Amino acid sequence: MLVDLNADMGEGFGAWRMGDDAALIPLLSSVNVACGYHAGDAEIMARTVAQAKAAGCEVGAHIGLPDLIGFGRRRMNIEGRSFTSHVLYQLGALHAIATAAGHKVTHLSFHGALGDMAAADDELAATLVGAVAQFNRTLVISTSPGTKTMAAAQALGMRCVGIFAADRAYGADGKLVPRRQKMSVITDPDEIGRRVQRLITDQTVATIDGTSLPMPARTLMIHSDTSDAVAAATAIREAVESTGSDIVAMSRLPPLDRN
Amino acid sequence: MLVDLNADMGEGFGAWRMGDDAALIPLLSSVNVACGYHAGDAEIMARTVAQAKAAGCEVGAHIGLPDLIGFGRRRMNIEGRSFTSHVLYQLGALHAIATAAGHKVTHLSFHGALGDMAAADDELAATLVGAVAQFNRTLVISTSPGTKTMAAAQALGMRCVGIFAADRAYGADGKLVPRRQKMSVITDPDEIGRRVQRLITDQTVATIDGTSLPMPARTLMIHSDTSDAVAAATAIREAVESTGSDIVAMSRLPPLDRN
Amino acid sequence: MLVDLNADMGEGFGAWRMGDDAALIPLLSSVNVACGYHAGDAEIMARTVAQAKAAGCEVGAHIGLPDLIGFGRRRMNIEGRSFTSHVLYQLGALHAIATAAGHKVTHLSFHGALGDMAAADDELAATLVGAVAQFNRTLVISTSPGTKTMAAAQALGMRCVGIFAADRAYGADGKLVPRRQKMSVITDPDEIGRRVQRLITDQTVATIDGTSLPMPARTLMIHSDTSDAVAAATAIREAVESTGSDIVAMSRLPPLDRN
Amino acid sequence: MLVDLNADMGEGFGAWRMGDDAALIPLLSSVNVACGYHAGDAEIMARTVAQAKAAGCEVGAHIGLPDLIGFGRRRMNIEGRSFTSHVLYQLGALHAIATAAGHKVTHLSFHGALGDMAAADDELAATLVGAVAQFNRTLVISTSPGTKTMAAAQALGMRCVGIFAADRAYGADGKLVPRRQKMSVITDPDEIGRRVQRLITDQTVATIDGTSLPMPARTLMIHSDTSDAVAAATAIREAVESTGSDIVAMSRLPPLDRN
């Protein structure tokens, strides 16, 4: 089996840093790059693209709400149609920076509150994914399995891939347990490794309640702000290898219907 | 002779408007679109591109300093190399918005203080133009004749075109008379028309002191905030026709060395 | 009877203007000044305060969401407690600017989506009004009659005053008819005058459905972006005089319980 | 002798942090609080004020240029008179937040490029200090000895105090050695302690060239981004005690002319 190992990178702004991108990127196969709306700025984007390229990682656009103070985590009552242009703006900005660096944008995902809103709203999902399709129909869209975003991508015939948050607990409803709850973040690398093994062999995950949840996911995500993301990524790599699977970049994953 | 008729458009932000783009664009052959740093936002960019496309105008990126409050008119001590990414960011954002609209970015210019700084600084000009070349070497760069920006574009083998500010007075040094000085802005459409006729037939302009200044320019600019820009644009169109010349979009101008 | 005549002023940003403040302010008795979150910047605030002072108008803080692109009109999922600091920030910024100008902040209101959210949410209203009270308990809070904001102000023993939107249609529920609906904005000065007369003599307003709505309001608002706000303000002044009432600034209105 | 121990705090923005304020503040006697232009936001300001109050520290406004991406370190061609309002805006914002917390703003300084520009420009210094005086003449202004800022404060009869950067090397011209130069930052706590002892006993500092520079300074600053700022602060406290001097908050320092 082929899986992708991915994290949100370039989440600083100006003089501010978040996470240790330089240490983590060499362990990944693809990275999501913040595009200046919720985090990131043009210089950080360029640096992140250069780091990704040097490490053989593919880059994708991490598209967010225009809310630097709130890190794109606060829902805003955007009007979907007008937000189309904001999706294109972020995507194009990264495209030009990647092109100038001799690299290429291969995928994208929606960050934070924007991602949550699209996941549950047919119309918003169709609008956002439609904006992407207007620019580049070959981009891979990564999102949690079962979201409206995935349905919208499939309806448009675009490639998409399910995300498994390797360092986060899931509820029985298939959603991430909110960060403010106890046990929502998994920090033990061994535990993370076991979850990845199970995902690959079984396509399931144990929920926080102990039930088994189907998880048709091929991109394994870790969060750079999780304590010791490097250890987590290393554990994931070992777990993947132990199953005889391979880590490849996002665009090299098989199409979803052959998962 | 072929000339282009051009203005800076899309200079609003959010709910704020500047100039009457809808009235002016149909009279132009190309428009410069603000890209969110000194003015403009993604929605306004999309609207401006749509208006331009409907009017048969080409669009170009109007690239500025990150200074919305100052409208990009205040010099900032940017470091050229790091600003490379900001040029790409703006250019790419417009590229994606234009692509989604079925239109195309054909040209660019540097706005306000960024333009002034590049015009006089070999290294900054080379850095900024070099950034553009990394993304798309076929873009036409418009700038005042004789600037370092033009020299940098020519050194890189990129197409460039000289700007004639049809509604502004020039000093004997070839620079625009600053706006705060009397007589710096020309509002009489007849006077604007006569200046354009002279430019086309003679390639010169009368300075504010009455001397004759060579002006090897092919793109005629008007400012949307000049009172009655529509009358000015109409006068320019008539003046161009009276000389038997034609108005064409920026990319259809002949290369500079054949001016 | 004493009433206040009020408008939202200083709603430009940087080089952008909104409405003709210089023409309207001399007709008012108090103005709400945007504080840089949804509109306004420090220089515009200072200019607006100076205009207000010259015209004998009181100034108040118009406190909004941090959303310049959306003009503070998009709901955001702010956390009330943390927004406390943002209320203080805006209020203090205007306080210092007014103090330096030899003027004084006497009142405040919540703008756009923030105002709408507080109006309907006990907890948010109590939090926002509580923030104000921590800084200055003597400020007058203006809000539509019947809102949670008014209840919160009264619960804290703060002065408040009901707003009557003289140029807007009301529904039977006491809410403004949304702008996108037909007949939501009243532009005929005579009609505006008649509504003000009825308000003063009767404390009621005719809803868009023709029913009579109690309207215990003492501050009459007009919107500067309404076409011909000057004519509207003039009509209001005449209407007030015709009833033998007087226009006074916000802080000179009688306490609400003696309305 | 009485000296103040001070650092720039609250320099995060939104989700981003800079330095470990919680560890450092208890060792200080006063803190400069970033006010949202170059760093800081309303929530961070409130948190910083609360930490300062709990530690018995006075708070002052750290006033900067409107440049979050550049952290206020890039010179901008601001017009002094119009920047007056921006000084007041920042000062007032902190004033309200401090007032609501039961604390008080006692001092201020100009950050980064704004501080550098004012230090060398009579007119700008007079304008900025004049803006402060219009709001509160009792604030103490801290700046490097010998700057135009200090002269402007003295000319207006305002209290001021000289800054000694305890962890930074000085040139023979009395200016800080730029950060990009070797040996510009002093990280050895013992060395920092010795410099403070010399300052207190001698009112001089050894420059990077080994000459002795008069240093009439009473506020000892450390930078939170210096590696191990806590060790540095501890060393300073011990050095001050070893001379029999006391650390007191900014407003309790004696007036400058009695230094």
mmCIF file of N, CA and C in Angstrom, chain A residues 2-10 21 24-34 48-49 51-62 94 103-109 140-143 161-164 218-224 233 236-237 246-253:
data_model
loop_
_atom_site.group_PDB
_atom_site.id
_atom_site.type_symbol
_atom_site.label_atom_id
_atom_site.label_comp_id
_atom_site.label_asym_id
_atom_site.label_seq_id
_atom_site.Cartn_x
_atom_site.Cartn_y
_atom_site.Cartn_z
ATOM 1 N N LEU A 2 0.343 2.304 -0.602
ATOM 2 C CA LEU A 2 1.055 3.577 -0.637
ATOM 3 C C LEU A 2 0.339 4.588 0.248
ATOM 4 N N VAL A 3 1.092 5.235 1.092
ATOM 5 C CA VAL A 3 0.515 6.302 1.913
ATOM 6 C C VAL A 3 1.422 7.529 1.815
ATOM 7 N N ASP A 4 0.830 8.646 2.158
ATOM 8 C CA ASP A 4 1.543 9.925 2.152
ATOM 9 C C ASP A 4 1.706 10.381 3.605
ATOM 10 N N LEU A 5 2.823 11.021 3.904
ATOM 11 C CA LEU A 5 3.047 11.561 5.256
ATOM 12 C C LEU A 5 3.173 13.074 5.143
ATOM 13 N N ASN A 6 2.307 13.751 5.849
ATOM 14 C CA ASN A 6 2.023 15.155 5.561
ATOM 15 C C ASN A 6 1.876 15.970 6.842
ATOM 16 N N ALA A 7 2.245 17.242 6.775
ATOM 17 C CA ALA A 7 1.997 18.150 7.904
ATOM 18 C C ALA A 7 1.771 19.559 7.379
ATOM 19 N N ASP A 8 1.116 20.376 8.214
ATOM 20 C CA ASP A 8 0.908 21.790 7.890
ATOM 21 C C ASP A 8 2.178 22.544 8.246
ATOM 22 N N MET A 9 2.786 23.165 7.264
ATOM 23 C CA MET A 9 4.065 23.836 7.484
ATOM 24 C C MET A 9 3.956 25.315 7.104
ATOM 25 N N GLY A 10 5.008 26.051 7.404
ATOM 26 C CA GLY A 10 5.019 27.478 7.027
ATOM 27 C C GLY A 10 3.968 28.267 7.765
ATOM 28 N N ASP A 21 9.850 23.494 11.333
ATOM 29 C CA ASP A 21 9.683 22.985 9.973
ATOM 30 C C ASP A 21 10.958 22.313 9.461
ATOM 31 N N LEU A 24 11.230 18.804 10.651
ATOM 32 C CA LEU A 24 10.149 17.875 10.329
ATOM 33 C C LEU A 24 10.052 17.568 8.832
ATOM 34 N N ILE A 25 10.262 18.585 8.013
ATOM 35 C CA ILE A 25 10.033 18.404 6.564
ATOM 36 C C ILE A 25 10.814 17.223 5.976
ATOM 37 N N PRO A 26 12.081 16.995 6.364
ATOM 38 C CA PRO A 26 12.803 15.860 5.776
ATOM 39 C C PRO A 26 12.165 14.502 6.050
ATOM 40 N N LEU A 27 11.264 14.440 7.033
ATOM 41 C CA LEU A 27 10.610 13.168 7.345
ATOM 42 C C LEU A 27 9.292 12.978 6.601
ATOM 43 N N LEU A 28 8.860 14.008 5.888
ATOM 44 C CA LEU A 28 7.538 13.982 5.256
ATOM 45 C C LEU A 28 7.633 13.637 3.777
ATOM 46 N N SER A 29 6.488 13.388 3.164
ATOM 47 C CA SER A 29 6.455 13.253 1.708
ATOM 48 C C SER A 29 5.688 14.398 1.052
ATOM 49 N N SER A 30 4.862 15.083 1.806
ATOM 50 C CA SER A 30 4.203 16.272 1.261
ATOM 51 C C SER A 30 3.924 17.244 2.395
ATOM 52 N N VAL A 31 3.841 18.511 2.049
ATOM 53 C CA VAL A 31 3.562 19.531 3.066
ATOM 54 C C VAL A 31 2.467 20.460 2.559
ATOM 55 N N ASN A 32 1.635 20.900 3.503
ATOM 56 C CA ASN A 32 0.635 21.925 3.228
ATOM 57 C C ASN A 32 1.229 23.274 3.629
ATOM 58 N N VAL A 33 1.140 24.222 2.748
ATOM 59 C CA VAL A 33 1.770 25.517 2.978
ATOM 60 C C VAL A 33 0.699 26.587 3.213
ATOM 61 N N ALA A 34 0.768 27.235 4.379
ATOM 62 C CA ALA A 34 -0.155 28.333 4.680
ATOM 63 C C ALA A 34 0.102 29.470 3.706
ATOM 64 N N THR A 48 9.464 27.733 2.831
ATOM 65 C CA THR A 48 8.867 26.420 3.027
ATOM 66 C C THR A 48 8.916 25.596 1.736
ATOM 67 N N VAL A 49 8.628 26.252 0.628
ATOM 68 C CA VAL A 49 8.701 25.558 -0.660
ATOM 69 C C VAL A 49 10.129 25.082 -0.906
ATOM 70 N N GLN A 51 12.440 24.383 1.316
ATOM 71 C CA GLN A 51 12.718 23.259 2.217
ATOM 72 C C GLN A 51 12.049 21.985 1.708
ATOM 73 N N ALA A 52 10.821 22.112 1.247
ATOM 74 C CA ALA A 52 10.095 20.942 0.750
ATOM 75 C C ALA A 52 10.788 20.376 -0.479
ATOM 76 N N LYS A 53 11.145 21.246 -1.390
ATOM 77 C CA LYS A 53 11.805 20.787 -2.613
ATOM 78 C C LYS A 53 13.103 20.057 -2.277
ATOM 79 N N ALA A 54 13.880 20.656 -1.375
ATOM 80 C CA ALA A 54 15.159 20.048 -1.001
ATOM 81 C C ALA A 54 14.959 18.669 -0.381
ATOM 82 N N ALA A 55 13.835 18.480 0.287
ATOM 83 C CA ALA A 55 13.568 17.207 0.944
ATOM 84 C C ALA A 55 12.784 16.249 0.056
ATOM 85 N N GLY A 56 12.510 16.654 -1.173
ATOM 86 C CA GLY A 56 11.752 15.794 -2.073
ATOM 87 C C GLY A 56 10.270 15.716 -1.741
ATOM 88 N N CYS A 57 9.774 16.716 -1.041
ATOM 89 C CA CYS A 57 8.344 16.743 -0.682
ATOM 90 C C CYS A 57 7.546 17.518 -1.715
ATOM 91 N N GLU A 58 6.345 17.085 -1.950
ATOM 92 C CA GLU A 58 5.415 17.887 -2.737
ATOM 93 C C GLU A 58 4.805 18.969 -1.851
ATOM 94 N N VAL A 59 4.376 20.070 -2.485
ATOM 95 C CA VAL A 59 3.719 21.130 -1.716
ATOM 96 C C VAL A 59 2.280 21.286 -2.155
ATOM 97 N N GLY A 60 1.464 21.666 -1.188
ATOM 98 C CA GLY A 60 0.060 21.940 -1.447
ATOM 99 C C GLY A 60 -0.340 23.225 -0.756
ATOM 100 N N ALA A 61 -1.426 23.806 -1.220
ATOM 101 C CA ALA A 61 -1.911 25.053 -0.623
ATOM 102 C C ALA A 61 -2.806 24.737 0.560
ATOM 103 N N HIS A 62 -2.532 25.393 1.690
ATOM 104 C CA HIS A 62 -3.384 25.271 2.855
ATOM 105 C C HIS A 62 -4.182 26.560 2.918
ATOM 106 N N LEU A 94 0.707 30.769 -4.065
ATOM 107 C CA LEU A 94 1.634 29.652 -3.847
ATOM 108 C C LEU A 94 2.139 29.096 -5.172
ATOM 109 N N HIS A 103 9.466 24.333 -8.501
ATOM 110 C CA HIS A 103 8.667 23.304 -7.858
ATOM 111 C C HIS A 103 7.218 23.448 -8.346
ATOM 112 N N LYS A 104 6.315 22.699 -7.761
ATOM 113 C CA LYS A 104 4.982 22.588 -8.333
ATOM 114 C C LYS A 104 3.973 22.366 -7.215
ATOM 115 N N VAL A 105 2.842 22.997 -7.297
ATOM 116 C CA VAL A 105 1.761 22.739 -6.340
ATOM 117 C C VAL A 105 0.991 21.522 -6.832
ATOM 118 N N THR A 106 0.876 20.512 -5.991
ATOM 119 C CA THR A 106 0.177 19.301 -6.440
ATOM 120 C C THR A 106 -1.148 19.058 -5.713
ATOM 121 N N HIS A 107 -1.351 19.728 -4.601
ATOM 122 C CA HIS A 107 -2.545 19.402 -3.806
ATOM 123 C C HIS A 107 -2.988 20.607 -3.004
ATOM 124 N N LEU A 108 -4.074 20.458 -2.283
ATOM 125 C CA LEU A 108 -4.524 21.522 -1.387
ATOM 126 C C LEU A 108 -5.483 20.969 -0.355
ATOM 127 N N SER A 109 -5.635 21.743 0.718
ATOM 128 C CA SER A 109 -6.681 21.416 1.682
ATOM 129 C C SER A 109 -7.156 22.715 2.310
ATOM 130 N N VAL A 140 -4.862 17.529 -6.218
ATOM 131 C CA VAL A 140 -5.457 16.554 -5.308
ATOM 132 C C VAL A 140 -6.001 17.302 -4.095
ATOM 133 N N ILE A 141 -7.228 17.002 -3.707
ATOM 134 C CA ILE A 141 -7.820 17.649 -2.542
ATOM 135 C C ILE A 141 -7.796 16.668 -1.376
ATOM 136 N N SER A 142 -7.163 17.076 -0.281
ATOM 137 C CA SER A 142 -7.148 16.188 0.888
ATOM 138 C C SER A 142 -8.124 16.713 1.931
ATOM 139 N N THR A 143 -8.853 15.793 2.530
ATOM 140 C CA THR A 143 -9.896 16.144 3.494
ATOM 141 C C THR A 143 -10.252 14.886 4.274
ATOM 142 N N VAL A 161 -8.132 12.642 -1.502
ATOM 143 C CA VAL A 161 -7.511 11.638 -0.652
ATOM 144 C C VAL A 161 -7.968 11.899 0.784
ATOM 145 N N GLY A 162 -8.219 10.806 1.510
ATOM 146 C CA GLY A 162 -8.676 10.933 2.890
ATOM 147 C C GLY A 162 -7.525 11.188 3.846
ATOM 148 N N ILE A 163 -7.753 12.059 4.807
ATOM 149 C CA ILE A 163 -6.743 12.400 5.812
ATOM 150 C C ILE A 163 -6.954 11.545 7.061
ATOM 151 N N PHE A 164 -5.856 11.023 7.595
ATOM 152 C CA PHE A 164 -5.896 10.400 8.918
ATOM 153 C C PHE A 164 -4.992 11.220 9.838
ATOM 154 N N ARG A 218 -5.500 7.823 3.229
ATOM 155 C CA ARG A 218 -4.196 7.509 2.665
ATOM 156 C C ARG A 218 -3.143 8.571 2.957
ATOM 157 N N THR A 219 -3.566 9.709 3.485
ATOM 158 C CA THR A 219 -2.558 10.701 3.833
ATOM 159 C C THR A 219 -2.528 10.804 5.354
ATOM 160 N N LEU A 220 -1.358 10.535 5.908
ATOM 161 C CA LEU A 220 -1.195 10.499 7.363
ATOM 162 C C LEU A 220 -0.677 11.860 7.804
ATOM 163 N N MET A 221 -1.445 12.515 8.670
ATOM 164 C CA MET A 221 -1.036 13.857 9.078
ATOM 165 C C MET A 221 -0.539 13.883 10.505
ATOM 166 N N ILE A 222 0.490 14.674 10.725
ATOM 167 C CA ILE A 222 0.856 15.012 12.093
ATOM 168 C C ILE A 222 0.883 16.520 12.213
ATOM 169 N N HIS A 223 0.753 16.982 13.434
ATOM 170 C CA HIS A 223 0.710 18.424 13.674
ATOM 171 C C HIS A 223 2.044 18.875 14.230
ATOM 172 N N SER A 224 2.564 19.934 13.646
ATOM 173 C CA SER A 224 3.912 20.362 14.015
ATOM 174 C C SER A 224 3.935 20.931 15.419
ATOM 175 N N ALA A 233 6.756 11.580 13.715
ATOM 176 C CA ALA A 233 6.956 11.288 12.294
ATOM 177 C C ALA A 233 7.854 10.061 12.116
ATOM 178 N N ILE A 236 5.867 7.022 12.753
ATOM 179 C CA ILE A 236 4.972 6.723 11.630
ATOM 180 C C ILE A 236 5.739 6.051 10.504
ATOM 181 N N ARG A 237 6.909 6.594 10.183
ATOM 182 C CA ARG A 237 7.715 6.000 9.107
ATOM 183 C C ARG A 237 8.005 4.526 9.402
ATOM 184 N N ASP A 246 4.659 1.749 1.521
ATOM 185 C CA ASP A 246 5.608 2.795 1.156
ATOM 186 C C ASP A 246 5.001 4.189 1.328
ATOM 187 N N ILE A 247 5.906 5.103 1.665
ATOM 188 C CA ILE A 247 5.490 6.511 1.766
ATOM 189 C C ILE A 247 5.824 7.201 0.455
ATOM 190 N N VAL A 248 4.817 7.764 -0.165
ATOM 191 C CA VAL A 248 5.011 8.502 -1.415
ATOM 192 C C VAL A 248 4.283 9.839 -1.303
ATOM 193 N N ALA A 249 4.644 10.747 -2.176
ATOM 194 C CA ALA A 249 4.022 12.064 -2.121
ATOM 195 C C ALA A 249 2.574 11.995 -2.593
ATOM 196 N N MET A 250 1.831 13.005 -2.204
ATOM 197 C CA MET A 250 0.387 13.052 -2.416
ATOM 198 C C MET A 250 -0.041 12.680 -3.833
ATOM 199 N N SER A 251 0.602 13.259 -4.817
ATOM 200 C CA SER A 251 0.112 13.055 -6.193
ATOM 201 C C SER A 251 0.376 11.634 -6.672
ATOM 202 N N ARG A 252 1.214 10.879 -5.968
ATOM 203 C CA ARG A 252 1.518 9.517 -6.394
ATOM 204 C C ARG A 252 0.640 8.480 -5.702
ATOM 205 N N LEU A 253 -0.255 8.943 -4.866
ATOM 206 C CA LEU A 253 -1.220 8.007 -4.268
ATOM 207 C C LEU A 253 -2.156 7.521 -5.365
#
